[in-house]
Coordinates of C-alpha atoms in Angstrom, one line a residue:
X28 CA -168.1 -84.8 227.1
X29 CA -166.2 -87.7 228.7
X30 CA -162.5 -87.3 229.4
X31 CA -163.3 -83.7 229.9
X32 CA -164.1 -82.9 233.6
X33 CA -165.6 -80.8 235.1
X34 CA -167.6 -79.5 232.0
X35 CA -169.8 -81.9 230.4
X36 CA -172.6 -81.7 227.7
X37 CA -175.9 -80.7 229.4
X38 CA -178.3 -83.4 230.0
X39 CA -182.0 -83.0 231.2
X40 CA -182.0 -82.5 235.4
X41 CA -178.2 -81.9 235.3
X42 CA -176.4 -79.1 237.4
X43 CA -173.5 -77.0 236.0
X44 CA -170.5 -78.3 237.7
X45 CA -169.0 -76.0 240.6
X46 CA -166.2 -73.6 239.2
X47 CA -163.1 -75.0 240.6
X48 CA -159.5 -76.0 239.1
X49 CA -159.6 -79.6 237.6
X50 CA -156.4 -81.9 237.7
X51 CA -157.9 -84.5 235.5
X52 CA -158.5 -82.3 232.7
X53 CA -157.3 -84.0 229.2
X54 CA -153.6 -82.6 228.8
X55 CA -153.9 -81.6 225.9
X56 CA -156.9 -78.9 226.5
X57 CA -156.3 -75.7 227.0
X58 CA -158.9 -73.4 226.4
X59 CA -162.5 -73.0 225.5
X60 CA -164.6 -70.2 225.2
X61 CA -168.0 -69.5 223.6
X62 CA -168.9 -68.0 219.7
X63 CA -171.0 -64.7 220.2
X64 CA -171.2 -65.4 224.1
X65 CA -169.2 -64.5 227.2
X66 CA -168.7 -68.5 228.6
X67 CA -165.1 -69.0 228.8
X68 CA -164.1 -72.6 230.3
X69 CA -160.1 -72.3 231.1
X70 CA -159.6 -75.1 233.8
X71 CA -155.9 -73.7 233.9
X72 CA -157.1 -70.7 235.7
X73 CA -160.3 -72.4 237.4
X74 CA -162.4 -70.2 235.1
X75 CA -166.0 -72.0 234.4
X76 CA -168.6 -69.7 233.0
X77 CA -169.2 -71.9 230.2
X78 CA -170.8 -74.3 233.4
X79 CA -171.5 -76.8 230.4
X80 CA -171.8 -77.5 226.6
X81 CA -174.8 -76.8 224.8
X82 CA -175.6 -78.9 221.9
X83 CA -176.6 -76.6 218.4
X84 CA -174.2 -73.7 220.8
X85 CA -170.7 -72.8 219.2
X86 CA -167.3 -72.8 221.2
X87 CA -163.9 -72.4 220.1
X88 CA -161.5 -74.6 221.6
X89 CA -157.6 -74.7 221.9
X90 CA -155.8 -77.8 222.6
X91 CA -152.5 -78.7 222.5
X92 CA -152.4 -81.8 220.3
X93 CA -154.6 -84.5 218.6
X94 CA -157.5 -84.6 221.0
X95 CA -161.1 -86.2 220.5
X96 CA -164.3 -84.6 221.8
X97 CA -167.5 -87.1 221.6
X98 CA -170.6 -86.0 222.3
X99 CA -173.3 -88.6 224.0
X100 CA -175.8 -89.8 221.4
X101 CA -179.2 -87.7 221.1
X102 CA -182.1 -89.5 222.6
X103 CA -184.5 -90.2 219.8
X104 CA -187.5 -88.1 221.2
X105 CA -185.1 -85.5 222.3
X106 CA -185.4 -81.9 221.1
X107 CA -182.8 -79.2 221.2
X108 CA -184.0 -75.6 222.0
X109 CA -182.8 -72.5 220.5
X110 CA -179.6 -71.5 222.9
X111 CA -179.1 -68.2 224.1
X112 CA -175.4 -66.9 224.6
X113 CA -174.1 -66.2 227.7
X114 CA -174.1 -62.5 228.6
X115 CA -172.5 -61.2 231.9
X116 CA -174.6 -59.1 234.0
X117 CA -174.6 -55.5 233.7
X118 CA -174.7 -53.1 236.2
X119 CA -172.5 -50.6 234.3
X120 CA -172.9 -47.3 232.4
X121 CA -171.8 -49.1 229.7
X122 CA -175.1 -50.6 228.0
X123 CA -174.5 -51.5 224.5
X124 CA -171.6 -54.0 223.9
X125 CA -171.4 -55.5 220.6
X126 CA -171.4 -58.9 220.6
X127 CA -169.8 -60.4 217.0
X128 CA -169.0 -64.0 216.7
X129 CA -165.1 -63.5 216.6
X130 CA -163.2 -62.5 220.1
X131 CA -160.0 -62.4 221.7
X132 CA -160.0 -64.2 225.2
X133 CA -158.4 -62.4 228.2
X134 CA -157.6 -63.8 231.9
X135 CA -157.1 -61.5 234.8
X136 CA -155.1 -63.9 237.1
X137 CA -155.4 -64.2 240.4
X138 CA -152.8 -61.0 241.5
X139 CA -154.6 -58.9 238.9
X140 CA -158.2 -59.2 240.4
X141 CA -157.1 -58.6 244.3
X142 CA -156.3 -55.5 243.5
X143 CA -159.8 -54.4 242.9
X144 CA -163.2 -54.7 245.0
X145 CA -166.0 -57.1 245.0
X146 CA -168.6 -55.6 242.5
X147 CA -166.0 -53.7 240.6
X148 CA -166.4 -54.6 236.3
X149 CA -163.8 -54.5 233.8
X150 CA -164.8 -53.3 230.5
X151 CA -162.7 -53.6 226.9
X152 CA -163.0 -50.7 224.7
X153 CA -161.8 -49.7 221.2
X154 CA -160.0 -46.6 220.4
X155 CA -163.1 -44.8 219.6
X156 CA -165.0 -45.6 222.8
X157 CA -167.2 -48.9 221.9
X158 CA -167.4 -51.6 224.9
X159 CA -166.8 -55.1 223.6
X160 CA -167.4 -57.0 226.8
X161 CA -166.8 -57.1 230.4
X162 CA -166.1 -59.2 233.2
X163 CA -167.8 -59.3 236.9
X164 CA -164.9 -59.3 239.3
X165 CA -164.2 -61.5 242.7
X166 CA -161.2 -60.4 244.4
X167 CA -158.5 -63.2 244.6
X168 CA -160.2 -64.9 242.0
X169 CA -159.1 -65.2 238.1
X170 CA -161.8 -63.9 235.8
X171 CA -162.4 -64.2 232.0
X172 CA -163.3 -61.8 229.4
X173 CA -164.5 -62.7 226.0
X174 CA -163.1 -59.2 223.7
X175 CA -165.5 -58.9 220.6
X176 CA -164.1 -57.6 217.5
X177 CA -165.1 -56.3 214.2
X178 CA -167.7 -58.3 212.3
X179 CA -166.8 -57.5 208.6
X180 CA -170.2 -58.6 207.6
X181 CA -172.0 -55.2 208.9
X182 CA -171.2 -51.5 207.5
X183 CA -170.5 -49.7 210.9
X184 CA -167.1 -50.7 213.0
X185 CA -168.6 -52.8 215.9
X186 CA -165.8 -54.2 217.7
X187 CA -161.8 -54.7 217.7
X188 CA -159.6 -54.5 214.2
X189 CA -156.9 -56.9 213.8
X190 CA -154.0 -55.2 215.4
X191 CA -155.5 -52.8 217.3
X192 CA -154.5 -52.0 220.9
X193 CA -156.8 -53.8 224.0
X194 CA -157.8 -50.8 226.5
X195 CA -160.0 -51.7 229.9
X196 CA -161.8 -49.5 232.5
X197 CA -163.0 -50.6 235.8
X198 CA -166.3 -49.8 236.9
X199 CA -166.8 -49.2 240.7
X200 CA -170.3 -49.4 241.5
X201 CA -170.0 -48.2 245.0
X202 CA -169.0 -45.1 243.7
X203 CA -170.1 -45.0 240.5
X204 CA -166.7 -44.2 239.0
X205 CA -164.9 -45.6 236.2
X206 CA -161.5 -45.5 236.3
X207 CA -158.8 -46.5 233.4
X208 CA -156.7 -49.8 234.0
X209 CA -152.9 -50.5 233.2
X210 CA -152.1 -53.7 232.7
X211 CA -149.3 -55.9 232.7
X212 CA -148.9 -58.9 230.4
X213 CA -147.8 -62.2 230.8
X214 CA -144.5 -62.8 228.3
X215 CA -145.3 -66.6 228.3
X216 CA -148.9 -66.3 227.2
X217 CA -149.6 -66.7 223.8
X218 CA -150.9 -62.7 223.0
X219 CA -148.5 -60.9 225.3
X220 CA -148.0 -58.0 222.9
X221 CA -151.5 -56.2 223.8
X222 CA -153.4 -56.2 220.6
X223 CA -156.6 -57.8 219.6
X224 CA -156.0 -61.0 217.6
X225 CA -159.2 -63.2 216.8
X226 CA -159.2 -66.3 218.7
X227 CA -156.1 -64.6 220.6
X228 CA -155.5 -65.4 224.3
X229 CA -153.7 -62.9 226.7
X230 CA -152.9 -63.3 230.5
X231 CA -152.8 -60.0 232.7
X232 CA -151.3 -60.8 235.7
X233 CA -150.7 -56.8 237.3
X234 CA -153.0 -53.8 237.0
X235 CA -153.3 -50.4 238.3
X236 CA -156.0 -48.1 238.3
X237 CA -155.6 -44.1 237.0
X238 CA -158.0 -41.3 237.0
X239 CA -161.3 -41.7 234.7
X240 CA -160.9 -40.4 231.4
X241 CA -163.1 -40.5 228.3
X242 CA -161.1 -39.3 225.8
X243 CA -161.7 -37.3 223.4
X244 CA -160.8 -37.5 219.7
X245 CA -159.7 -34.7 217.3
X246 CA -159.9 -36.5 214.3
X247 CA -163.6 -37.4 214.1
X248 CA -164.0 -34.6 211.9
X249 CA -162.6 -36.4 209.1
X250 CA -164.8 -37.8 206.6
X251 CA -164.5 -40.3 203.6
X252 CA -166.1 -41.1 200.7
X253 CA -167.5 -42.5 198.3
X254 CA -167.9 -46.0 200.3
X255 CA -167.9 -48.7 199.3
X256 CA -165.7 -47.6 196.2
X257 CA -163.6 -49.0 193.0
X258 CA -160.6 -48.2 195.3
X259 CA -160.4 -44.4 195.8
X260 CA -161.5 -42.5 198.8
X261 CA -161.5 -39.0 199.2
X262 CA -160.9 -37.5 203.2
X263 CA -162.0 -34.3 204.4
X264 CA -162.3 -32.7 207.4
X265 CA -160.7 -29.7 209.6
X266 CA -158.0 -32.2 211.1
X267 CA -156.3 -33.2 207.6
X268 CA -153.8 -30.1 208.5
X269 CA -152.7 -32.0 211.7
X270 CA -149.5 -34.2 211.8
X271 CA -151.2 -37.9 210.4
X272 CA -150.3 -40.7 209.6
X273 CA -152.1 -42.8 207.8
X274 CA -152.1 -46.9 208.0
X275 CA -154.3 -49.2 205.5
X276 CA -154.8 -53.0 206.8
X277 CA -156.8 -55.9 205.6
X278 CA -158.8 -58.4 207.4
X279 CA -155.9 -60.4 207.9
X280 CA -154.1 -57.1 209.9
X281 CA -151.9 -57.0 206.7
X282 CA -150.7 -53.0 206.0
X283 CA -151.3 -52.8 202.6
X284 CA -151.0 -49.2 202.4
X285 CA -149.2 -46.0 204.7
X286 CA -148.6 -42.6 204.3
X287 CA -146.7 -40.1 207.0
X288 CA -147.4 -37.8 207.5
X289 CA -150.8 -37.6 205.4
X290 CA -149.8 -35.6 201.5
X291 CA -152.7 -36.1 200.3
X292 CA -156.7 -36.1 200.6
X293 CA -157.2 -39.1 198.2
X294 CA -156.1 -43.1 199.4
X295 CA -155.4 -44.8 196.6
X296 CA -156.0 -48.9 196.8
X297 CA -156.9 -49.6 193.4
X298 CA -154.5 -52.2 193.3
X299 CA -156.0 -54.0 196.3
X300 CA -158.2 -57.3 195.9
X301 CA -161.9 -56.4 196.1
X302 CA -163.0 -56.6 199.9
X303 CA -163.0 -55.1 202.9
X304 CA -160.4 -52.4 204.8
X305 CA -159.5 -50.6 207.6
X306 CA -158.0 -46.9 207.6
X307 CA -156.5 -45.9 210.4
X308 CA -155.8 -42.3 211.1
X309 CA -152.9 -41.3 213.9
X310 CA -151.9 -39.2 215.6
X311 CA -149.8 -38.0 218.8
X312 CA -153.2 -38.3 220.6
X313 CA -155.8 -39.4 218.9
X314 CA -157.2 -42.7 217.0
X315 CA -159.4 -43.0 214.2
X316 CA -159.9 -46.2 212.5
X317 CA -163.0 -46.4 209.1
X318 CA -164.0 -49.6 207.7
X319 CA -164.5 -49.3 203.8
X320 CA -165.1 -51.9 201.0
X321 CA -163.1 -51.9 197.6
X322 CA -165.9 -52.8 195.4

């Protein structure tokens, strides 16, 4: 990819380039990371775990400005293999993270990470427990995290919503604990509010680390049904006495319908276009969020 040091497309008996800052980067690029994979290429930051382009691979990329990208023309005996996305290593408790084709990229600058150990891994995880990525961490040293969300196509909740709130946890495997990270934003990044946008980008530039906790939620009793439905959908459960509120968004993190506290055990969204939505239930403590389809 001329014009574009130090990534490039790969090329038979090519190396990845090292993963330093470049100062002849095209001015107008910002950011690119990879669809479905954790490669994130953010010369800004001297992040490179993209190492290089893949032809047939998919990348989102953020410039600022009119830009061309040309690719080198394909030999004519040349065959492009199937590519496999880039996953980090995994040395965490955490097995199974979903990885959907839409994400949320976030940077842990340079006075975020030296406050943490070689070998230590920050996670992302939803309000109801699910990784969606992680990050291996050098001290001093700005890392990248690719945070998966939702993919609407599949029945069960596999990633971020719209809107909802990032959490991370740090993985020490010294000790084997995980502890829970706060985080402080940068104002001037372009996601500084701490929610999950899709293609969103968020700089954390502070951190500390409390005391593990898994939490747990009260309102997984609730049930709801029938779904997918013409637009009504009964709840049960024990917690429907509690103090909830209940928020309705679309796919575009649009609240289309809200109720607090909860008055009744019926949603009604008859009036909403056919497709998917997310309930969310609230409350003082706890987070419950249900994907259904308006039929």
């Amino acid at each position: 990819m001329p014009g574009l040091p130090p990534i490039s497309v790969r090329e038979p008996g090519t190396t990845p380039p090292p993963n330093t800052r470049s100062s002849s980067a095209l001015p107008e690029f910002i950011i690119a990371h990879e669809i479905g994979g954790g490669g994130i290429y953010y010369p800004e930051y001297g992040i490179n775990t993209i190492n290089y382009f893949v032809p047939g691979a998919a990348y989102y990329v953020k410039v600022d400005g009119n830009t061309n990208f040309t690719f080198p023309a394909c030999a004519g005996a040349s065959i492009v293999s199937a590519h496999k996305p880039l996953r980090p290593q995994n040395n965490t408790p955490w097995y199974k993270i979903n990885y959907t084709g839409v994400s949320h990229t976030v940077v842990f600058a340079e006075g975020a990470t030296s406050q943490l150990e070689q070998g230590d891994v920050i996670g992302a995880f939803t309000q109801l427990g699910s990784c969606t990525g992680i990050a291996n961490i050098t001290p001093g040293t700005a890392a990248g995290l690719n945070v998966f969300g939702d993919d609407i196509t599949t029945g069960p909740i596999d990633g971020y919503a719209n809107g909802e709130p990032l959490n991370f946890k740090v993985f020490r495997p010294g000790c084997a604990t995980q502890y829970n990270l706060d985080v402080v934003y940068d104002p001037s990044s372009p996601n500084a509010e701490g929610i999950f946008s899709v293609n969103g980008l968020s700089i954390i530039t502070n951190l500390t680390m409390g005391a593990s906790n898994i939490a747990v939620h009260s309102l997984n009793n609730l049930n709801i049904y029938p779904n997918p439905s013409k637009g009504i959908f009964n709840i049960t459960g024990k917690s429907l006495n509690q103090d909830i509120e209940v928020v309705v968004f679309n796919t575009h993190g649009q609240v289309v319908y809200q109720q607090k506290p909860i008055q009744s055990n019926k949603i009604d969204l008859s009036d909403q276009p056919r497709g998917i939505y997310f309930i969310k239930f609230i409350t003082g403590t706890s987070l419950k969020i249900e994907k259904v389809v308006v039929e």
